Short mmCIF file of C-alpha atoms in Angstrom, two decimals:
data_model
loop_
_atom_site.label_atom_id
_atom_site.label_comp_id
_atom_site.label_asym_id
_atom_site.label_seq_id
_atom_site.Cartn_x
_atom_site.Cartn_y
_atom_site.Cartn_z
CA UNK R 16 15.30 31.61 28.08
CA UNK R 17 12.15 33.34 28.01
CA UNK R 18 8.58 32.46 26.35
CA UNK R 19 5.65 34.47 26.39
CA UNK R 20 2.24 33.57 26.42
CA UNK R 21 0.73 35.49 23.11
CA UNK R 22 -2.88 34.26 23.48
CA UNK R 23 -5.37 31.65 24.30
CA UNK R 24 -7.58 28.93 22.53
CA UNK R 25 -11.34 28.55 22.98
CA UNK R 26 -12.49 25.07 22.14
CA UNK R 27 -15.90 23.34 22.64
CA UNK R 28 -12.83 20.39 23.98
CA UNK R 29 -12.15 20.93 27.65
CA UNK R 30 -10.11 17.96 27.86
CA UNK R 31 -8.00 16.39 25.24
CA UNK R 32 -9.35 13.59 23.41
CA UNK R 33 -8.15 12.33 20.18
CA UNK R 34 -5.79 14.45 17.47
CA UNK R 35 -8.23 13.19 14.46
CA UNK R 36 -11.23 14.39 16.21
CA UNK R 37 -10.05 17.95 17.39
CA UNK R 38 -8.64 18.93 13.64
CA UNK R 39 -12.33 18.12 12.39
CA UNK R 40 -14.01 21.24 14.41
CA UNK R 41 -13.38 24.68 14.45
CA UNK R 42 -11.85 27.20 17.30
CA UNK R 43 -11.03 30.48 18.38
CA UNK R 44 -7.43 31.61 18.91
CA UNK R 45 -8.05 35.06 21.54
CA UNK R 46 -4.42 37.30 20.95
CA UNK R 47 -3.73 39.15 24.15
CA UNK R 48 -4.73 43.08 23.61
CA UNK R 49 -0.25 44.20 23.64
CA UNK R 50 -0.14 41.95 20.80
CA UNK R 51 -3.31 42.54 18.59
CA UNK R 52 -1.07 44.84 16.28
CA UNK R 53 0.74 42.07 15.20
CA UNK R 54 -2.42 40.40 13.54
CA UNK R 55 -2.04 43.40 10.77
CA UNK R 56 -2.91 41.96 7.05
CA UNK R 57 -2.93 38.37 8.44
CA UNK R 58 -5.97 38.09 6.85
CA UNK R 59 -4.07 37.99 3.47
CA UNK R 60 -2.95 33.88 4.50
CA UNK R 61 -5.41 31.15 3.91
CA UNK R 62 -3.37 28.82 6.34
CA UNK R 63 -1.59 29.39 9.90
CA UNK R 64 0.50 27.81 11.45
CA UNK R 65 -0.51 27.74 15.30
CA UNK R 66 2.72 27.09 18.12
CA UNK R 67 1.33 26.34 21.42
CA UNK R 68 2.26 24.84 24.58
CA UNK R 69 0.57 21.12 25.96
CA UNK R 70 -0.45 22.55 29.51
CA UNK R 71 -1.96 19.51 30.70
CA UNK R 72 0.97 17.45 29.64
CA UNK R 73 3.32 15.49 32.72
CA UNK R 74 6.40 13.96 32.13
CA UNK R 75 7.43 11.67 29.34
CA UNK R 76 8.65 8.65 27.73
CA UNK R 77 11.90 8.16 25.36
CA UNK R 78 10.64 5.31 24.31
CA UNK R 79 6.63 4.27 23.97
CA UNK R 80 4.34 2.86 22.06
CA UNK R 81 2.06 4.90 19.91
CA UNK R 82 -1.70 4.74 18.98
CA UNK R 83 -0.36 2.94 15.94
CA UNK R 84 2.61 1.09 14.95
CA UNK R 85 5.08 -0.21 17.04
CA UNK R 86 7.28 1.30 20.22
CA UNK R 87 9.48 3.70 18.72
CA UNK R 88 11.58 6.73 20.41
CA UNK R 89 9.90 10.17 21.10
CA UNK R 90 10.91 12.70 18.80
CA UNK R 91 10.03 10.08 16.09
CA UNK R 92 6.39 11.03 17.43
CA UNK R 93 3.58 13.86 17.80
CA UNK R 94 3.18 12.85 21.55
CA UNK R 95 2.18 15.82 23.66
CA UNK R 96 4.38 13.95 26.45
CA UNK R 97 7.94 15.67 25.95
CA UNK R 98 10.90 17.20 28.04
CA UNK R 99 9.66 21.03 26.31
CA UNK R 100 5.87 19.97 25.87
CA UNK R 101 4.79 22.29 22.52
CA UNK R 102 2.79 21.57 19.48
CA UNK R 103 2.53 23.02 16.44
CA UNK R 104 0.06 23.05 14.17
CA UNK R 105 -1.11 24.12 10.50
CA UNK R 106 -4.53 25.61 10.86
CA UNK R 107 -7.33 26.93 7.79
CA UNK R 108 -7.80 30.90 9.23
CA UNK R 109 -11.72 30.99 8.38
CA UNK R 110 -12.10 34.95 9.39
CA UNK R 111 -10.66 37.35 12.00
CA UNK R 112 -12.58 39.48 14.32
CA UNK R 113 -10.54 42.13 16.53
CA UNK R 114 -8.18 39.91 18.69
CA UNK R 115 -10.01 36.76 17.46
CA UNK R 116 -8.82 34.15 14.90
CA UNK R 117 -11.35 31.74 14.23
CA UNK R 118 -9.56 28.36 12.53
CA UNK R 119 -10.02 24.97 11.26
CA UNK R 120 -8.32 22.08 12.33
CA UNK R 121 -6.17 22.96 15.51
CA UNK R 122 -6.08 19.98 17.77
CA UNK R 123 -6.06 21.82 21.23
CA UNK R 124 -8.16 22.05 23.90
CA UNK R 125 -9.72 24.84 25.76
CA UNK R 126 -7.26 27.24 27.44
CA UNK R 127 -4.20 26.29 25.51
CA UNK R 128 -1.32 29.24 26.15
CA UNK R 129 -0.78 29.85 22.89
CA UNK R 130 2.80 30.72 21.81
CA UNK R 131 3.11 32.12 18.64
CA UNK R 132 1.38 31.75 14.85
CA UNK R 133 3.52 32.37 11.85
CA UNK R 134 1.52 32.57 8.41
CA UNK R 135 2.11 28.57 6.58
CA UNK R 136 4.10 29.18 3.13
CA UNK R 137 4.70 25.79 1.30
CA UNK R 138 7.68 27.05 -0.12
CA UNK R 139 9.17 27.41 3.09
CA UNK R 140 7.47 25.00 4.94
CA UNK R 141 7.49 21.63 2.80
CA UNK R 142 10.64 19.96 2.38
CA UNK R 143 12.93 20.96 -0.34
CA UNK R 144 12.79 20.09 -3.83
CA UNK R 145 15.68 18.29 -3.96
CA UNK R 146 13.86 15.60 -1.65
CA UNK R 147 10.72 15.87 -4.09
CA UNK R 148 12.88 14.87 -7.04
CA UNK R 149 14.67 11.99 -5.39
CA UNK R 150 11.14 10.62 -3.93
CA UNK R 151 7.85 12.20 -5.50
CA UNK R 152 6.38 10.20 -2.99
CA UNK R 153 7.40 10.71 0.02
CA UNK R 154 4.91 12.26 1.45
CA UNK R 155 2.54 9.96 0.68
CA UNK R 156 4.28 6.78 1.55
CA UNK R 157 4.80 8.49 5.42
CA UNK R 158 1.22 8.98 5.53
CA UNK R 159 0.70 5.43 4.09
CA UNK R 160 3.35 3.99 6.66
CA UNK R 161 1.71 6.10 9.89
CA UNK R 162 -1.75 5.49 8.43
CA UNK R 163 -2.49 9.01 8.59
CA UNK R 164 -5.45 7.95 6.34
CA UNK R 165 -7.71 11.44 6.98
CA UNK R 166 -4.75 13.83 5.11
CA UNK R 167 -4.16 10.58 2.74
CA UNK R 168 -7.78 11.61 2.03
CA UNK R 169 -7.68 14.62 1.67
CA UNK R 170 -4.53 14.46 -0.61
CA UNK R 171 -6.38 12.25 -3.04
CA UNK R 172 -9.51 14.35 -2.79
CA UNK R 173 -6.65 16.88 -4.61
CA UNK R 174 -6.10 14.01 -7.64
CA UNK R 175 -10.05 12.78 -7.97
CA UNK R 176 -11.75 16.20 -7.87
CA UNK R 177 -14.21 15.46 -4.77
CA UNK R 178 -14.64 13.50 -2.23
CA UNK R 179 -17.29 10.44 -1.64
CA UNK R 180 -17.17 7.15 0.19
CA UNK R 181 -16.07 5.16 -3.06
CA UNK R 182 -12.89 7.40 -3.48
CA UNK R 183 -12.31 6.47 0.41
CA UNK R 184 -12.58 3.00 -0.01
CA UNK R 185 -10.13 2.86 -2.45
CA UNK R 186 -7.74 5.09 -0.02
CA UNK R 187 -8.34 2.42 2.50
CA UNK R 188 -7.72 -0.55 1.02
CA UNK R 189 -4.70 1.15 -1.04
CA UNK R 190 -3.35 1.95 2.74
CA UNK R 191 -3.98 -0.99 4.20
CA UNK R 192 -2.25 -3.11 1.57
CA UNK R 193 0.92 -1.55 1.45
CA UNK R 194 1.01 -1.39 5.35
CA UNK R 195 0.59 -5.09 5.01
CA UNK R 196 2.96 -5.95 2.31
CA UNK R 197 5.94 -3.91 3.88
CA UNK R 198 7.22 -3.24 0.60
CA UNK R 199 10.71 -1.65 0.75
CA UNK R 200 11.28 1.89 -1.75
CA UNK R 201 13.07 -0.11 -4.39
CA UNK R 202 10.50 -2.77 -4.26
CA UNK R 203 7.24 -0.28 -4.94
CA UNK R 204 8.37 0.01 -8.79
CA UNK R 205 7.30 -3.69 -8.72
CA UNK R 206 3.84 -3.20 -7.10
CA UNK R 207 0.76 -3.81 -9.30
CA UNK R 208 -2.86 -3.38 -8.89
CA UNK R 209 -5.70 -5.35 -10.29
CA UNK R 210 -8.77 -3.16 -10.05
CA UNK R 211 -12.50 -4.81 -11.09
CA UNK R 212 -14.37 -1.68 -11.40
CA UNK R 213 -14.16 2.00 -13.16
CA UNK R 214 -15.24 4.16 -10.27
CA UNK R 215 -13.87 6.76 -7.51
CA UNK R 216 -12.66 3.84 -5.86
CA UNK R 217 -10.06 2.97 -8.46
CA UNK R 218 -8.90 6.86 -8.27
CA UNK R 219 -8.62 6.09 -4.35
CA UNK R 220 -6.27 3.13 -5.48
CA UNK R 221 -3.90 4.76 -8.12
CA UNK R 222 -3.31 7.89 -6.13
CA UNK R 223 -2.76 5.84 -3.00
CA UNK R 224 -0.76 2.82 -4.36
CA UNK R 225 0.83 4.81 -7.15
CA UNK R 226 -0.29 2.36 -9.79
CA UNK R 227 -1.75 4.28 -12.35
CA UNK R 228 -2.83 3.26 -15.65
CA UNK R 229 0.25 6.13 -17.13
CA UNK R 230 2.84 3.69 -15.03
CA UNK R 231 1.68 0.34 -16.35
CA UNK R 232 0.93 -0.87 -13.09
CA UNK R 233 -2.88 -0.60 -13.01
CA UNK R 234 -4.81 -3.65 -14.81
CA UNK R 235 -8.45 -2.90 -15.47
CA UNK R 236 -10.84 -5.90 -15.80
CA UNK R 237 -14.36 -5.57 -16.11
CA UNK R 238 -16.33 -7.50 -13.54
CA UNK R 239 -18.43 -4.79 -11.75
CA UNK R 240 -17.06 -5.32 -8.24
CA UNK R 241 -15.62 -2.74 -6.02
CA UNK R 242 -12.41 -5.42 -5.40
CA UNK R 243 -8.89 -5.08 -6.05
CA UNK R 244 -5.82 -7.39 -5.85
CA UNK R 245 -2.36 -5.87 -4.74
CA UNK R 246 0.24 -7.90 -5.79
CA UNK R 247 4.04 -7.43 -6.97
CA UNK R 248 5.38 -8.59 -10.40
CA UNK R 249 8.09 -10.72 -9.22
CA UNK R 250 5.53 -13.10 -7.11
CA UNK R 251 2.24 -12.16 -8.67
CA UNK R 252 1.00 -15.30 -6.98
CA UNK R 253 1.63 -14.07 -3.45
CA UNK R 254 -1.43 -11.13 -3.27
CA UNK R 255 -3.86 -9.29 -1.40
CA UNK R 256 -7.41 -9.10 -2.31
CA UNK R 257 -10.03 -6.62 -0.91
CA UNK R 258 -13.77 -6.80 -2.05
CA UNK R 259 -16.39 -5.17 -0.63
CA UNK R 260 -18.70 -6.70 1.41
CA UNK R 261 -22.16 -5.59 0.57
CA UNK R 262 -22.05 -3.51 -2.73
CA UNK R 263 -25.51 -2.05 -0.76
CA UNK R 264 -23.70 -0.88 1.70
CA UNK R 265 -23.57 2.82 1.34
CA UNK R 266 -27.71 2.90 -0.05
CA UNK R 267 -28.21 0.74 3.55
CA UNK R 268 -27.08 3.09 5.85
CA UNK R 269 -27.07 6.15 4.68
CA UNK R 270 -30.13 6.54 2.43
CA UNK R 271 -30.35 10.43 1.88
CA UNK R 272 -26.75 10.20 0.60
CA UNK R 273 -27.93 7.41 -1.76
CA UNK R 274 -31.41 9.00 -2.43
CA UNK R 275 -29.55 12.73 -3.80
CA UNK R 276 -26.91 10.54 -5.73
CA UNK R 277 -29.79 9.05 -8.05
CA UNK R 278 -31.77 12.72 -7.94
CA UNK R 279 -27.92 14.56 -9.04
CA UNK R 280 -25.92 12.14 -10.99
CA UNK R 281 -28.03 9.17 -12.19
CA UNK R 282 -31.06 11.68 -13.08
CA UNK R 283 -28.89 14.37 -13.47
CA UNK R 284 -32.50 16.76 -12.32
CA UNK R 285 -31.12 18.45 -8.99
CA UNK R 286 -31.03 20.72 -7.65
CA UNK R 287 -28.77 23.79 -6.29
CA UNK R 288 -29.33 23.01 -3.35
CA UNK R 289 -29.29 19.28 -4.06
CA UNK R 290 -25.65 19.56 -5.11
CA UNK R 291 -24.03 20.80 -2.55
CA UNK R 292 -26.23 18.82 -0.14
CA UNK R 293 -24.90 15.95 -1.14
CA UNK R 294 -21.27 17.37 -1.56
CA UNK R 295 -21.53 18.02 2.27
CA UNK R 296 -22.95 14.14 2.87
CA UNK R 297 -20.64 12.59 0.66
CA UNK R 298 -17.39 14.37 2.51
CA UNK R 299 -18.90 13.76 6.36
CA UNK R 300 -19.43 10.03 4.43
CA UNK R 301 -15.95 9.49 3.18
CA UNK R 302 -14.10 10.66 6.51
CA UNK R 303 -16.33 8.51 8.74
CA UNK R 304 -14.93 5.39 6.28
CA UNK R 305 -11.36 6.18 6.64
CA UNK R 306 -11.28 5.92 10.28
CA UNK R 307 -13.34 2.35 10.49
CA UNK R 308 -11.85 -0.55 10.73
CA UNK R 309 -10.86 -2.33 7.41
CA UNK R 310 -12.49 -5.26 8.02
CA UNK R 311 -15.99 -4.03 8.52
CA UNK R 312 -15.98 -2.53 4.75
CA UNK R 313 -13.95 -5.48 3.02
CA UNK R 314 -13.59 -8.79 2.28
CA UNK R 315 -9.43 -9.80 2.42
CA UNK R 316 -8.40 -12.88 1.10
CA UNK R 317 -4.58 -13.40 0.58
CA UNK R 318 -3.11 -15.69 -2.60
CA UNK R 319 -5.99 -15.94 -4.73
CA UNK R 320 -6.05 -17.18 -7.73
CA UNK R 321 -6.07 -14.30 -10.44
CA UNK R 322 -6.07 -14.68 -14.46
CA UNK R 323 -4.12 -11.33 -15.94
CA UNK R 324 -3.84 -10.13 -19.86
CA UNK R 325 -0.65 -11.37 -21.54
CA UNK R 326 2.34 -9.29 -21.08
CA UNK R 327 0.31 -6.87 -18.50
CA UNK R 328 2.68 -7.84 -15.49
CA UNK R 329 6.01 -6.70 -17.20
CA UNK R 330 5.18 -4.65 -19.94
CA UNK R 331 7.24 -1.37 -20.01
CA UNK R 332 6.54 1.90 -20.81
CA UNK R 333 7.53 2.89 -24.45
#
């Protein structure tokens, strides 16, 4: 069996560090000059798929822990430790220069042999529809379950419109409460959340729990607190409760963000320029939130005591 080396990445990462941290920069994919033909028209795809091979990877483990989640065996895992050591990737193509492809989001260091790059077509590439129509939701509940919380965000990003830190919030308390509650496929149809607030961070919740106000299984009431309370209509006594801490939080430490959201939404006087500064805050904002820990956004209290409309836990659609 033979594998050829097609080209080489240039990263500002000489060593590896963190997946989550790599796919937030850009890089340069250099194609050897015998291959540069085969680059023809690839400027037509918005997304690449990148195969390359782990260089600096020795040996490996059947079975090993991972950064999260229990021990489990290794081709249940994106460990760059395996018997044939290559990754793949799905990269954004940003712009092509000669022999150069300059991407988004390919976690690999600095002289990575790179083996191949086929053009991503979700057609091809996601699983089939079949799957889709048995679980709409599978995707999500694997990123949910793997707390893959940065593509959770950026999936719900797709639902809300935008993102911000409130929308994030609401991603990562949604996560965190379904990790916790372990709820089994045929036991999410009985999952229902309480939200106390009509903000991004109850979009955050319905497109991460699934409990939408179209399913019956959102419950608005109107207290003006960015809280929620996960619990499932069978034991609606046995709950999880997240409230934010300091409802300041957000104006506390990151001030500009705060002082363009009063100039562009409250005042609605900005700004070109205004916008799309605080577009670009906002997103570098709601990533940085989905990575913290939990605990130093929210407030968790477990069983509390919770008053709900008649009829709101079992009412059915009609």
């Amino acid at each position: 069996m033979e594998v050829k080396k097609i080209g080489e990445v240039r990263s500002k990462y000489k060593e590896p560090v963190g997946p989550d941290e790599m796919k937030k920069s850009k890089s340069i994919i250099e194609i050897k000059a015998e291959y540069v033909d085969g680059l023809d028209q690839i400027d037509d795809y918005e997304y690449l798929q990148i195969i390359f091979y782990f260089h600096k990877s020795e040996g490996y483990d059947l079975i090993s822990k991972r950064r999260k989640g229990p021990e489990r065996g290794l081709f249940t895992s994106r460990s760059p430790r395996r018997p044939s050591p290559i990754g793949i990737t799905t990269v954004e193509l940003l712009k092509r220069e000669g022999n150069k492809l300059h991407v988004y989001g390919l976690d690999a260091i600095d002289g990575t042999p790179v083996l191949d790059i086929k053009p991503y077509a979700s057609f091809m590439d996601q699983p089939s529809l079949s799957l889709q129509k048995k679980t709409p939701r599978y995707h999500i509940n694997d990123l949910i379950k793997y707390q893959n919380l940065h593509e959770l965000l950026l999936k719900a990003g797709e639902f809300h419109g935008h993102y911000c830190p409130y929308l994030a919030l609401g991603v990562l308390a949604a996560a965190d409460a379904l990790n916790k509650l372990n709820l089994k496929n045929n036991e999410k149809e009985g999952l229902r959340a309480v939200v106390e607030t009509k903000s991004c961070f109850t979009d955050g919740i319905q497109y991460t729990a699934g409990t939408t106000f179209g399913n019956n299984k959102l419950i608005y009431q109107d207290f003006d607190k960015t809280a929620v309370t996960f619990l499932k209509s069978a034991e609606p006594d046995k709950n999880l409760r997240y409230q934010l801490q300091d409802s300041d939080y957000i104006k506390k430490k990151y001030p500009e963000a705060a002082k363009l959201f009063k100039k562009v939404i409250t005042k609605e006087n900005g700004s070109k320029n205004d916008k799309e500064k605080m577009k670009e805050i906002w997103q570098e904002i709601a990533f940085e939130i989905v990575e913290a820990d939990i605990n130093k956004y929210f407030k968790i209290e477990e069983n509390v005591e919770i008053e709900l409309p008649d009829g709101s836990i079992n009412q059915s659609l009609k």
